Coordinates of C-alpha atoms in Angstrom, one line a residue:
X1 CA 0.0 0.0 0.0
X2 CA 1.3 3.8 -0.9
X3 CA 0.4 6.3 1.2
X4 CA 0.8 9.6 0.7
X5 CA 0.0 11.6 3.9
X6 CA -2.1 9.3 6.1
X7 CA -2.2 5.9 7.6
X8 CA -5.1 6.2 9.4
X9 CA -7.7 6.7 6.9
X10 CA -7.0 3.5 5.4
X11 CA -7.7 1.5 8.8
X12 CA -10.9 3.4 8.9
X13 CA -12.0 3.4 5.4
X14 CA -11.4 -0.7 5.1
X15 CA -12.8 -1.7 8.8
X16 CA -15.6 0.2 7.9
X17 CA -16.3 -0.7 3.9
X18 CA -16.2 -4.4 6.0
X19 CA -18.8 -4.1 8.4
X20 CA -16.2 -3.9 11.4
X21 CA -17.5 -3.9 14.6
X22 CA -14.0 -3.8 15.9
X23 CA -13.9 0.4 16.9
X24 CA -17.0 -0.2 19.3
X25 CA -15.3 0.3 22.3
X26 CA -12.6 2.7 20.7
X27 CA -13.0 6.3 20.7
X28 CA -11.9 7.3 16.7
X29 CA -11.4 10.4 15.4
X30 CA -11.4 9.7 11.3
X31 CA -10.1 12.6 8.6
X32 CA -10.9 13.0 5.1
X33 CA -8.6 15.6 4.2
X34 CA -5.3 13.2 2.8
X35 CA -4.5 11.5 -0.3
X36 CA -4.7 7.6 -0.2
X37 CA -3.7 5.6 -2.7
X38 CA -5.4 1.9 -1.5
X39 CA -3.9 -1.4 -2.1
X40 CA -5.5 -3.4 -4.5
X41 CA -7.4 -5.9 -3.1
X42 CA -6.2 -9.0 -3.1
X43 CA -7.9 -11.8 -5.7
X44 CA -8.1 -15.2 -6.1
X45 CA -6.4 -16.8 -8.5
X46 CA -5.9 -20.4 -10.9
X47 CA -3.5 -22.2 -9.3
X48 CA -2.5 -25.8 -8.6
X49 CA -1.7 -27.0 -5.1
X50 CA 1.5 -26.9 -5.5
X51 CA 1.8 -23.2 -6.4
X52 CA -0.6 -22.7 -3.4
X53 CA 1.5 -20.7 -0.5
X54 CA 1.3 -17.7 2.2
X55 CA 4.0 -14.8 0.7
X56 CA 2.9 -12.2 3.7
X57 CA 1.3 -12.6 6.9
X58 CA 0.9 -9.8 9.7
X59 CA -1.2 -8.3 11.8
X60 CA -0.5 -4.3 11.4
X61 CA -1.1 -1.6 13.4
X62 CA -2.2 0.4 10.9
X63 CA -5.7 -1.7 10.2
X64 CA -6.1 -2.3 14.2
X65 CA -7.0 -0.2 16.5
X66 CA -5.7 -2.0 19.9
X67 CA -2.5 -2.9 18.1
X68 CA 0.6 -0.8 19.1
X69 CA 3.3 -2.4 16.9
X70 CA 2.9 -4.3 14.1
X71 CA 2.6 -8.0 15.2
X72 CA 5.3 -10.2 12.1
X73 CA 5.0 -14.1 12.3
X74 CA 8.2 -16.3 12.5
X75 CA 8.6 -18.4 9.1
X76 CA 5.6 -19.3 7.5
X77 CA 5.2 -23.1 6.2
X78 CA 2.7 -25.6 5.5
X79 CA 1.5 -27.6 8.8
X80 CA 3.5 -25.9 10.7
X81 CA 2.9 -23.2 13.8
X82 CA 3.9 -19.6 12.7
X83 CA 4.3 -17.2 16.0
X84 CA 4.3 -13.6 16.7
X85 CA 4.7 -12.3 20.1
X86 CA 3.0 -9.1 21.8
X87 CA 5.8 -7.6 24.0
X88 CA 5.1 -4.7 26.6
X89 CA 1.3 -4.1 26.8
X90 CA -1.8 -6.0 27.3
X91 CA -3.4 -7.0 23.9
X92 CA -6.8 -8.8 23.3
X93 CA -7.1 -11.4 21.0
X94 CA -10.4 -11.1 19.6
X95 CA -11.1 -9.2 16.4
X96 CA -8.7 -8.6 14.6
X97 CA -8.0 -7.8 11.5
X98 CA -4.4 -9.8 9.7
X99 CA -2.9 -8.2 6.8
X100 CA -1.5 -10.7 4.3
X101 CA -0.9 -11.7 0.5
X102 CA -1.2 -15.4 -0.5
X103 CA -1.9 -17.8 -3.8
X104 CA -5.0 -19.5 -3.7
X105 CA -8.4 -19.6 -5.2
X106 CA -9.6 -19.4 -1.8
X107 CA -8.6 -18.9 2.1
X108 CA -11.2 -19.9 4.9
X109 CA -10.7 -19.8 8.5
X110 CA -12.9 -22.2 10.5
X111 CA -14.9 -22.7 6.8
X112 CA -15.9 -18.8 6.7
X113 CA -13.9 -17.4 3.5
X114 CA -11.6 -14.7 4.3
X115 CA -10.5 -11.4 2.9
X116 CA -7.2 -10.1 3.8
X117 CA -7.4 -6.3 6.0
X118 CA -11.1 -7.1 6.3
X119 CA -11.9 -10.5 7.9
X120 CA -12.3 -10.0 11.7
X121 CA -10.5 -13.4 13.3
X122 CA -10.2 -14.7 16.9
X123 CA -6.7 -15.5 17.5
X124 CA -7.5 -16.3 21.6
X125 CA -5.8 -20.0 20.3
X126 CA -3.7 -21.4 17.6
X127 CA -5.8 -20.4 13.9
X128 CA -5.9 -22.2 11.1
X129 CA -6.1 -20.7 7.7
X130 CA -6.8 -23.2 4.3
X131 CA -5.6 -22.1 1.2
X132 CA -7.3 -24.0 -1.2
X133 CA -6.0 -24.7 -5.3
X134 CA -8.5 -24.2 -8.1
X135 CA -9.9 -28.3 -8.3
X136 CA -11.5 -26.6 -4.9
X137 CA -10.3 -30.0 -3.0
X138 CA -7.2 -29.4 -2.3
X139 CA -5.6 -27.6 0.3
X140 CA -2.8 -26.6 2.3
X141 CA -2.9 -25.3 6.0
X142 CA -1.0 -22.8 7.8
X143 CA -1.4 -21.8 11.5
X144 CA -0.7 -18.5 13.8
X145 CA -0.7 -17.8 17.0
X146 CA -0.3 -14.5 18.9
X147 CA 1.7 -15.1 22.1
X148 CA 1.4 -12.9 25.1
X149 CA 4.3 -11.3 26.5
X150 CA 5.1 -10.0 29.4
X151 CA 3.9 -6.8 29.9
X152 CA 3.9 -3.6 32.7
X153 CA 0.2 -2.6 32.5
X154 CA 1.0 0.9 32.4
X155 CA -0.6 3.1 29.7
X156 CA 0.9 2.8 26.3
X157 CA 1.0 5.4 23.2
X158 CA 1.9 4.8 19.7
X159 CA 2.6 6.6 16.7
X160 CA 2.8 5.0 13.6
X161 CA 3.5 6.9 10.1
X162 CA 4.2 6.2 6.6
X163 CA 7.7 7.4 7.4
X164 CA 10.7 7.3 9.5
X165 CA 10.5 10.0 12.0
X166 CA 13.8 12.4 11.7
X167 CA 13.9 15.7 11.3
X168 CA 12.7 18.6 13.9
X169 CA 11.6 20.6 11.0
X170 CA 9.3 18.3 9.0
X171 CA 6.2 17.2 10.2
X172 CA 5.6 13.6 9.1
X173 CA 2.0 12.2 8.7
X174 CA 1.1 9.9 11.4
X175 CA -1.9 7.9 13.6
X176 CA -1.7 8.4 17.4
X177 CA -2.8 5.9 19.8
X178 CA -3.8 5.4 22.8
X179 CA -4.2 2.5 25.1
X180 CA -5.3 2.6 28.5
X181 CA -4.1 -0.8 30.1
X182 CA -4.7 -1.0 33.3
X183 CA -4.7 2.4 34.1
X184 CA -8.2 3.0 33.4
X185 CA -7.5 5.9 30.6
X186 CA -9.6 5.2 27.4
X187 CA -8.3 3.8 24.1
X188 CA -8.0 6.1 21.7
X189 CA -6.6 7.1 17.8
X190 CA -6.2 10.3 16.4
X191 CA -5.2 11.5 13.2
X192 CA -1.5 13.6 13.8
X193 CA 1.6 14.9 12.7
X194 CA 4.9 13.9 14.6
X195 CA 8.3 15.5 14.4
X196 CA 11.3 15.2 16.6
X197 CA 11.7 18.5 19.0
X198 CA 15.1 19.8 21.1
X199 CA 18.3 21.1 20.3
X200 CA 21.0 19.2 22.5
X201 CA 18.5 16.0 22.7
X202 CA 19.0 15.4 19.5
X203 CA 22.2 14.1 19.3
X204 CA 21.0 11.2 21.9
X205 CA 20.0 8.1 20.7
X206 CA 16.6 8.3 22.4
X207 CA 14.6 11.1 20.7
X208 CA 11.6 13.1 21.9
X209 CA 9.0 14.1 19.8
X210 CA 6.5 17.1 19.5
X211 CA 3.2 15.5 18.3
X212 CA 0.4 18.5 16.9
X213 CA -3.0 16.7 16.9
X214 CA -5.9 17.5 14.1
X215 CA -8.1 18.0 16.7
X216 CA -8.4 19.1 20.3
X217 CA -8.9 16.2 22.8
X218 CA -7.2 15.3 26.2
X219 CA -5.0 13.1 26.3
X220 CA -4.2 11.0 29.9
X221 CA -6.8 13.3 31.8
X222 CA -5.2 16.6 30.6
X223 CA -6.7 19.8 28.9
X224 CA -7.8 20.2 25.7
X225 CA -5.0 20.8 23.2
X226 CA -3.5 19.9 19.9
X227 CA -0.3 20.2 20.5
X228 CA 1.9 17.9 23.1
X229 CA 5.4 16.8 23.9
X230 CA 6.8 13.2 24.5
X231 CA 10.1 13.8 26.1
X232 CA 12.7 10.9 26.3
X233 CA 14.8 12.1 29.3
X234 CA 17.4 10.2 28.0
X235 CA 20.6 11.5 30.3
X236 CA 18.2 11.3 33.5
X237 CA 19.0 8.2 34.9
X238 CA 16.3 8.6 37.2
X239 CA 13.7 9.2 34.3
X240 CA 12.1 11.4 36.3
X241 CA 13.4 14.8 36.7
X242 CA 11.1 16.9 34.3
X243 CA 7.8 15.5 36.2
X244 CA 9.4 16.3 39.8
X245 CA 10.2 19.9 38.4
X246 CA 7.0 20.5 36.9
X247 CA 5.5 18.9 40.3
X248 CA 7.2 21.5 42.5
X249 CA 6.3 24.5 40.1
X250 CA 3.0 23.5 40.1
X251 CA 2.7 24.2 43.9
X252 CA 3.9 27.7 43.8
X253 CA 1.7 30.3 42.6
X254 CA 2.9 30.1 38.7
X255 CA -0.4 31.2 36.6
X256 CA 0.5 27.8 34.8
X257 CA 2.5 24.6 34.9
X258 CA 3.0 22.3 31.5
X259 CA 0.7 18.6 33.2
X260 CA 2.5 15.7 32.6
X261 CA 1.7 12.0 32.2
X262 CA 4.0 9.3 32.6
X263 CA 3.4 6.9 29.5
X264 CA 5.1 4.0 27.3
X265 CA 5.3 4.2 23.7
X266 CA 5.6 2.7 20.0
X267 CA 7.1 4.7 17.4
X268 CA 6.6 3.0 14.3
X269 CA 6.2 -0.6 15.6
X270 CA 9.4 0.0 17.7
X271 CA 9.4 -0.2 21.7
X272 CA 11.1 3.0 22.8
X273 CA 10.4 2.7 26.8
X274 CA 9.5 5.2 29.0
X275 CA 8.4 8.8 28.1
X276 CA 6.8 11.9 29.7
X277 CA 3.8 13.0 27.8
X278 CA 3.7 16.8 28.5
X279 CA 1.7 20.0 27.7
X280 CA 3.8 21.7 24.7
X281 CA 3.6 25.5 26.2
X282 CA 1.5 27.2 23.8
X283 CA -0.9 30.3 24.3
X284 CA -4.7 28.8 24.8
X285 CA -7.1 29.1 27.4
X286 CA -5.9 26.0 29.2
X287 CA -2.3 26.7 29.0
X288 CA -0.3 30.0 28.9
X289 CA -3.8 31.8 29.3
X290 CA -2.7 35.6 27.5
X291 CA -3.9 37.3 24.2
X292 CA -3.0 36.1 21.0
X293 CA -1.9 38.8 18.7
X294 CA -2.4 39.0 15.1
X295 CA -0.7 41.1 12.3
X296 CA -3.6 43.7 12.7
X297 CA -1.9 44.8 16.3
X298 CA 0.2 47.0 15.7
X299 CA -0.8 50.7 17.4
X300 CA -2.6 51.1 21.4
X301 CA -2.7 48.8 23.8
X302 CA -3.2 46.0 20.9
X303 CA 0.4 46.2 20.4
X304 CA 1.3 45.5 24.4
X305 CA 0.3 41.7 24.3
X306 CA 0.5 38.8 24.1
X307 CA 4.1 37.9 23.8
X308 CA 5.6 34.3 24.5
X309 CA 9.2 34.1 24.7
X310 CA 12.2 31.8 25.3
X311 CA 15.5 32.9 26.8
X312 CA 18.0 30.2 25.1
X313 CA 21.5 30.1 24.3
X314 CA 20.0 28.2 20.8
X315 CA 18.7 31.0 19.2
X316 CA 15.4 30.4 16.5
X317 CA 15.1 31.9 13.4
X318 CA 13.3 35.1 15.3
X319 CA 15.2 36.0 18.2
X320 CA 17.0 39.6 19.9
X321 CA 19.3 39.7 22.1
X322 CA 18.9 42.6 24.9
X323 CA 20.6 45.7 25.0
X324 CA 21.9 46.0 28.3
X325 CA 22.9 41.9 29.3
X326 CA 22.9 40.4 25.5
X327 CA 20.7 37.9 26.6
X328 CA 19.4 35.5 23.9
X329 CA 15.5 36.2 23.6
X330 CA 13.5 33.7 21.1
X331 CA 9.9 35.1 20.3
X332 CA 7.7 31.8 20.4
X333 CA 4.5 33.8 19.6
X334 CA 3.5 36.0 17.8
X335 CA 4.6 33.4 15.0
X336 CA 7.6 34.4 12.5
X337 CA 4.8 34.0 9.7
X338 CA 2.4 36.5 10.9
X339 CA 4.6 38.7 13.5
X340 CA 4.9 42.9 12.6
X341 CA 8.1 44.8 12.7
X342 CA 6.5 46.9 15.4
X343 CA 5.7 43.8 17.3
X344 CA 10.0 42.9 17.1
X345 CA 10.6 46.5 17.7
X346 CA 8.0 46.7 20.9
X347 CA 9.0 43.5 22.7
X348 CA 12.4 44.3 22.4
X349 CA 12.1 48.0 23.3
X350 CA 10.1 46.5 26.3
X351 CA 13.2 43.8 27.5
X352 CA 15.6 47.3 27.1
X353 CA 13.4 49.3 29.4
X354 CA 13.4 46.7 31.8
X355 CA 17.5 46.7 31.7
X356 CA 18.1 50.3 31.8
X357 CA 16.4 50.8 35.0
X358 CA 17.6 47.2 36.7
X359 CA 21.6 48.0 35.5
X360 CA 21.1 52.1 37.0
X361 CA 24.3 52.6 38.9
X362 CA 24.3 51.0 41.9
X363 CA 21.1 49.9 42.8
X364 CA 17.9 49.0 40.3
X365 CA 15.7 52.0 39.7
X366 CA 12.3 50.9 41.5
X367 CA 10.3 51.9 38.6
X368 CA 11.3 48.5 37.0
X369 CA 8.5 47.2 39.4
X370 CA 5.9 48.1 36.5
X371 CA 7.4 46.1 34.0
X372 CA 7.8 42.7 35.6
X373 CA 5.6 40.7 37.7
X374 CA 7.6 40.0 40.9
X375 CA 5.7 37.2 41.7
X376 CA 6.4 35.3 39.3
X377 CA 9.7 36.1 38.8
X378 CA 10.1 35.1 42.9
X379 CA 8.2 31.7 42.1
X380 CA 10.3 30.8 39.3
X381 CA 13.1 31.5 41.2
X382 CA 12.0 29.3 43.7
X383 CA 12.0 26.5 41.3
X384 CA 15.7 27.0 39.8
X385 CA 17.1 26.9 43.4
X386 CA 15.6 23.7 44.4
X387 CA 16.1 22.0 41.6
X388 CA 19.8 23.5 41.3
X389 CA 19.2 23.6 37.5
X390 CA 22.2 24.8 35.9
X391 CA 21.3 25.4 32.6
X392 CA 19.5 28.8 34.2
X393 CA 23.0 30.1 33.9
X394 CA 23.4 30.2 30.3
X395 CA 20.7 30.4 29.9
X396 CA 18.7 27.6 29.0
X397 CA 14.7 27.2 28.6
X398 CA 14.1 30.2 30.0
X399 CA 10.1 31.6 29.2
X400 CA 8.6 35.0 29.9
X401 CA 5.0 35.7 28.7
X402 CA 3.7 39.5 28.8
X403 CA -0.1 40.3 28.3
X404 CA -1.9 42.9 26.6
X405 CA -1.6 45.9 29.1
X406 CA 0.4 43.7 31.5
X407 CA 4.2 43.5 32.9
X408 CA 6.4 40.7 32.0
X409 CA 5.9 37.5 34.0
X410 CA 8.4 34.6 34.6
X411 CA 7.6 31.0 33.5
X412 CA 6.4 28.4 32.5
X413 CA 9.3 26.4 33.6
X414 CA 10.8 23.7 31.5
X415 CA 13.2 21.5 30.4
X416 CA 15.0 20.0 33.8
X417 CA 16.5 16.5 32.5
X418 CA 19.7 17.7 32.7
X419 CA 22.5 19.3 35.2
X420 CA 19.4 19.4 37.7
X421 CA 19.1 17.9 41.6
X422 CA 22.6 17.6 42.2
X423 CA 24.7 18.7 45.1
X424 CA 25.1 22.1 46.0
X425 CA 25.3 24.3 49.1
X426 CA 25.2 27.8 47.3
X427 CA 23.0 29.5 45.6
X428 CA 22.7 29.8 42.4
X429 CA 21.3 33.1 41.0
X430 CA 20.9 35.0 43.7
X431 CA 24.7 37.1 42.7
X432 CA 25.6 35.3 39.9
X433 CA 26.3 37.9 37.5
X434 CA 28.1 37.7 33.7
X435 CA 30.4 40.8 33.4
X436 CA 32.3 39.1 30.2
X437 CA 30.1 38.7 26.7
X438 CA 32.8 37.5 25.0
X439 CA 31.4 33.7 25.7
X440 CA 28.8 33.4 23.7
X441 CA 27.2 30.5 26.0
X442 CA 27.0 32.2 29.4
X443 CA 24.6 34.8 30.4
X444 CA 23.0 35.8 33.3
X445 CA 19.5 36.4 34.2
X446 CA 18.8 39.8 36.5
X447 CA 18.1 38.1 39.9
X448 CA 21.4 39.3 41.1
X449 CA 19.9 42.7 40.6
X450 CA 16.7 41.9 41.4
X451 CA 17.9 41.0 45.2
X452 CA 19.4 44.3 45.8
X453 CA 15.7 45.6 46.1
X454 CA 14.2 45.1 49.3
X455 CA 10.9 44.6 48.1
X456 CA 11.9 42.0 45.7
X457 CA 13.9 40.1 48.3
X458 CA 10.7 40.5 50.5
X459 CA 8.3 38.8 48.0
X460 CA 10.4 36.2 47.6
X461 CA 10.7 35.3 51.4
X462 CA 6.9 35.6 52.0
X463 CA 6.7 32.9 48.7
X464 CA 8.8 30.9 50.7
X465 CA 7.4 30.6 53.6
X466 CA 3.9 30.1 51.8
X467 CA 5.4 27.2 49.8
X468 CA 7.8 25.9 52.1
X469 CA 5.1 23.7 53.5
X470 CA 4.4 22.0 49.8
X471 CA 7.9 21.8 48.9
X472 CA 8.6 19.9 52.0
X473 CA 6.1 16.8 50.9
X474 CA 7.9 16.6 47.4
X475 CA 9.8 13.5 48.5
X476 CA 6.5 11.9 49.4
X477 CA 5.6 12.6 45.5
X478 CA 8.7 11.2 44.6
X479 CA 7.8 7.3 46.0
X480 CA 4.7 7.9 44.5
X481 CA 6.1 7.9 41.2
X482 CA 8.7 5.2 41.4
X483 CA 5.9 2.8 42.7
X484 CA 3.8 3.9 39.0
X485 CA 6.8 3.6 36.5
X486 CA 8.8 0.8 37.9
X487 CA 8.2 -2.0 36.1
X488 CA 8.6 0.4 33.2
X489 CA 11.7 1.6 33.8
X490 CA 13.1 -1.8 33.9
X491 CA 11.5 -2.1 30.8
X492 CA 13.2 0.8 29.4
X493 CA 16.3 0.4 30.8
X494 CA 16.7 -3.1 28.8
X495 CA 15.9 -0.8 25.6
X496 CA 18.1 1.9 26.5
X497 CA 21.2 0.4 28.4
X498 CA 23.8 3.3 28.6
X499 CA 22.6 7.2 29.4
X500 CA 24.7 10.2 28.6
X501 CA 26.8 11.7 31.2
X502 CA 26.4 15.2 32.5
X503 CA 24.3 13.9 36.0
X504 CA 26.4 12.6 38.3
X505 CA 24.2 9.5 38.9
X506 CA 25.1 7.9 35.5
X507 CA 26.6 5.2 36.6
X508 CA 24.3 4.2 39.5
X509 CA 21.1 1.7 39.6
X510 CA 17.8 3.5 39.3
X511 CA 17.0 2.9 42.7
X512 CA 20.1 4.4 44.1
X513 CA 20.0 7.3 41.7
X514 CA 16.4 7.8 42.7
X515 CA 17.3 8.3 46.5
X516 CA 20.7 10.5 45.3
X517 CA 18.2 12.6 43.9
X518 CA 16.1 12.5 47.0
X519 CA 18.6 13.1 48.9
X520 CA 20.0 16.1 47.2
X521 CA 16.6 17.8 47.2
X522 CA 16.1 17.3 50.6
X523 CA 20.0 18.7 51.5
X524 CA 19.1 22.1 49.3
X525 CA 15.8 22.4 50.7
X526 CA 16.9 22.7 54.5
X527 CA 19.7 25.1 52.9
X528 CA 17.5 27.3 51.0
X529 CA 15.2 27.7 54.1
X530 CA 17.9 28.1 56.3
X531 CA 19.2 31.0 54.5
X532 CA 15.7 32.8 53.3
X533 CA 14.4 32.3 56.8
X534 CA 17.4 35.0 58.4
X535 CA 16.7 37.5 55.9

C-alpha cells in the first residue's frame, strides 16, 4: 500500500467498507482531508496445489486499533505453527484484522472465507487458515498464533507513520494511539503529525517528539489541546526529573504549569520505553492563558500583548538579544509568519526598558517594578534553586509571557533533565552575574539585581514561607512515582542500556540514583530555608 499523507484513513475506510464492529469500544477520530492511494485488493487466482502458498502474513497496526506495533509471524510453512509475540502491553485477541498476501483460489478460516485487512478473526488460540487450489479440493494449512508477553500494565501510546521520523523541522504524517491498560485511561486514535523537538536532545539516541493533533482532545486526563510533547529524558538516569520539576512549580503560585503524564510508547512498531507526555507550552485558554496577537496589532494597547518568549542560548530563526545583558531572547508567539516589525521593535524596546532601569548605577531604579511581575519572577526563582538547575545560567529554557496591558511574568518552567538535583550548598542566581560577553554560551538572568531591592527580596521570602510547606512533601511525591513507572523503567532500561553523562548518577542503579536525587533535594531544601528564613 502507498500512502501519501495518512495511515489512518486506510484503517478506517477498510474496517468500515467491511462491516467492522471492531472500533466499538474505541474512541476514533477519522479525517478525510489526505490523499490515499489503497492497495489493491487482493484476488483469487488459478493455481494448482502446488503453487498454493502464504507470501505475507501480519497483523499491522495500521488496520487495528488496539495494536501498538505491528505483530510479524516467524517463518511461514505448510503444517507448521507460525508465531508472533506481543511484548510490553496487554493485547486482546479477539477481532482482529491480519494483513497478508497469499496464492489461492480461496482462504477460509474455521470454513468462513476470508479477505485479507477485512476479515475479523479470533486469535484467543492457535488459527488455522486453508488455502485451497483451483480443483477446490485441495488444500494446504498454515497456523498463527499470537503469544502474550510479558507486559507492565501501564498506559501505552503509539505513533505510527508512513515514514521514519527524523527531522525537527518536518512534520511527518502519522496515527496516534492510545491505550489505557490497566490504568483506566480510554483507548484512543487520532489522526496527527509527529516530528522530533530539542536542540542538544538530539544528538542522543533516544529522541523526543513534538506531536500536533488534528483536533483538540485530552490526552491521559489533561486539557484540551493539539499540541503535546513526548520527552525521552534520556541523560536522567532517574527518568524522572522533568515530572518532579513540573511537580514543584506547580505548587507555587505560577499562573500555569506544563501537566505531565508518565506513558510507554511505539514509534513506528518500535518499543522505545518510557516517556513523559507533556503539555507543549503554547498560548490557549488552558495553558499560557494571554492574548493572541495577530498582524492587525500594531498601534494602542493592541500592540502591548500577548508575547511568549524563550530565553535560550539556541537561538530560532526570530530572536533579539537585549541591549543592556545580551541575553538571547527567542519570540515563540507571535509566529515568525504573521509577526509585525512593530511587534519585534516593541518587545524588544520593552526587554531594554526593563534593563536600563535594573543596571542604573548602583542599585535597580524601582520603577522597573511596573514592568515585571515579581511574583512570578520570585516563584520561578524558587523553582531553579531547588532543583539546582544549571542550565539557568546560560541560559537555557528560560520563558517570559507578557499580556496585553500587562508586565512581564516569569515561566512556565521547563526542560530540567539535565545538570538538575545535584549537590550544592550555594545559591545559584541570587549574585551570579556575567560581566564578560565574550562567551557566547554564558549569560546571566537579572536576579542578582533583582535582590538588591528590598521589596523584591521580600516577595520572595513571604513565597517561601507560603510554599515551604508544599515543597517539603515533594519526597512523598517522589515514591509515589517510582511505585507507577517501575516495572517500566526496567522495561526501558533493557531498551536503553547506557545514558549520557552530565548527572552525576550515570553510573548508578535506578533505585540508588532515585534516592541520590532524594537526597540532594532534601539537602538544598533545608539550605534554602535556612538562609531565606534570616533574611
Amino acid at each position: 500500500m502507498r500512502i501519501d499523507r495518512l495511515l489512518f484513513m486506510t484503517s478506517f475506510i477498510l474496517l468500515s467498507s467491511c462491516g467492522s464492529n471492531m472500533f466499538e469500544q474505541f474512541e476514533l477520530h477519522p479525517v478525510t482531508d489526505y490523499s490515499i492511494t489503497e492497495k489493491p485488493a487482493w484476488k483469487p487466482v488459478d493455481c494448482t496445489i502446488d503453487e498454493v502458498k502464504f507470501s505475507s502474513f501480519k497483523i499491522s497496526a495500521m488496520t487495528n486499533d488496539r495494536v501498538m506495533a505491528d505483530l510479524t509471524f516467524s517463518s511461514i510453512k505448510e503444517n507448521e505453527t507460525s508465531t508472533a509475540v506481543v511484548s510490553h502491553y496487554y493485547l486482546k485477541k479477539s477481532g482482529l484484522v491480519p494483513s497478508w498476501d497469499c496464492v489461492a483460489a480461496k482462504v477460509t478460516v474455521n470454513g468462513v472465507e476470508q479477505t485479507p485487512d477485512c476479515s475479523e478473526v479470533d486469535f484467543s488460540d492457535t488459527v488455522t487458515y486453508r488455502l485451497y487450489a483451483s480443483d477446490g479440493n485441495r488444500y494446504k494449512e498454515y497456523k498463527f498464533y499470537v503469544e502474550q508477553g510479558d507486559y507492565s500494565g501501564f498506559q501505552v501510546l503509539s505513533i505510527v507513520s508512513d515514514r521514519t521520523i527524523s527531522n525537527k523541522k518536518i512534520w511527518a504524517s502519522s496515527m496516534f494511539k492510545v491505550s489505557g491498560q490497566e490504568s483506566g485511561y480510554r483507548d484512543a486514535a487520532y489522526s496527527s503529525k509527529t516530528r522530533l523537538r530539542g536542540n542538544n536532545s538530539l544528538q542522543f539516541r533516544k529522541k523526543s517528539y513534538t506531536l500536533k493533533l488534528d483536533e483538540r482532545v485530552s490526552l491521559l486526563g489533561m486539557g484540551k489541546h493539539t499540541h503535546w510533547c513526548l520527552l525521552a529524558s534520556y541523560p536522567d538516569r532517574t527518568r524522572m526529573r522533568n515530572r518532579i520539576a513540573f511537580e514543584i512549580a506547580s505548587r507555587t503560585g505560577l499562573a500555569w504549569t506544563p501537566d505531565s503524564r508518565f506513558c510507554e510508547l511505539f514509534v513506528n512498531s518500535e518499543y522505545c520505553g518510557l516517556y513523559l507526555l507533556t503539555e507543549k507550552i503554547k498560548i490557549d485558554r488552558n495553558r499560557v492563558n494571554i492574548s493572541k496577537m495577530t498582524p492587525a496589532d500594531t498601534i494602542g494597547e493592541n500592540l502591548t500583548g500577548g508575547y511568549l518568549l524563550e530565553c535560550d542560548r539556541f537561538a530560532d530563526n526570530l530572536s533579539f538579544e537585549t541591549a543592556v545583558r545580551h541575553l538571547p531572547v527567542n519570540i515563540k508567539s507571535p509566529d515568525e509568519d504573521v509577526i509585525t516589525d512593530s511587534q519585534i521593535d516593541y518587545i524588544e524596546n520593552y526587554f531594554k526598558k526593563i534593563e536600563q532601569l535594573l543596571y542604573r548605577e548602583d542599585v535597580p531604579d524601582p520603577a522597573y517594578r511596573d514592568y515585571i511581575d515579581l511574583e512570578s519572577f520570585a516563584d520561578v526563582w524558587m523553582v531553579l534553586e531547588l532543583t539546582n538547575c544549571a542550565d539557568a545560567r546560560l541560559p537555557g529554557s528560560i520563558w517570559f509571557y507578557k499580556d496585553k496591558n500587562g508586565p512581564l511574568c516569569a515561566g512556565p518552567v521547563w526542560d530540567f533533565d539535565l545538570y538538575t538535583f545535584n549537590p550544592g550548598d550555594s545559591y545559584l542566581l541570587y549574585d551570579y552575574e556575567i560581566t564578560d560577553f565574550s562567551s557566547t554560551t554564558d549569560r546571566s538572568l537579572w536576579y542578582s539585581r533583582l535582590f538588591l531591592d528590598p521589596e523584591f527580596k521580600r516577595i520572595v521570602k513571604r513565597r517561601w514561607q507560603e510554599c515551604y510547606p508544599r515543597f517539603q512533601t515533594i519526597p512523598a511525591f517522589i515514591d509515589r512515582q517510582v511505585e507507577l513507572i517501575g516495572k517500566s523503567v526496567a522495561a526501558n532500561d533493557e531498551t536503553w542500556k547506557t545514558v549520557v553523562p552530565g548527572n552525576p548518577d550515570t553510573g548508578l542503579k535506578w533505585a540508588q540514583s532515585v534516592e541520590e536525587l532524594k537526597r540532594n533535594y532534601q539537602a538544598r531544601l533545608q539550605m534554602l530555608n535556612d538562609s531565606i528564613t534570616s533574611w
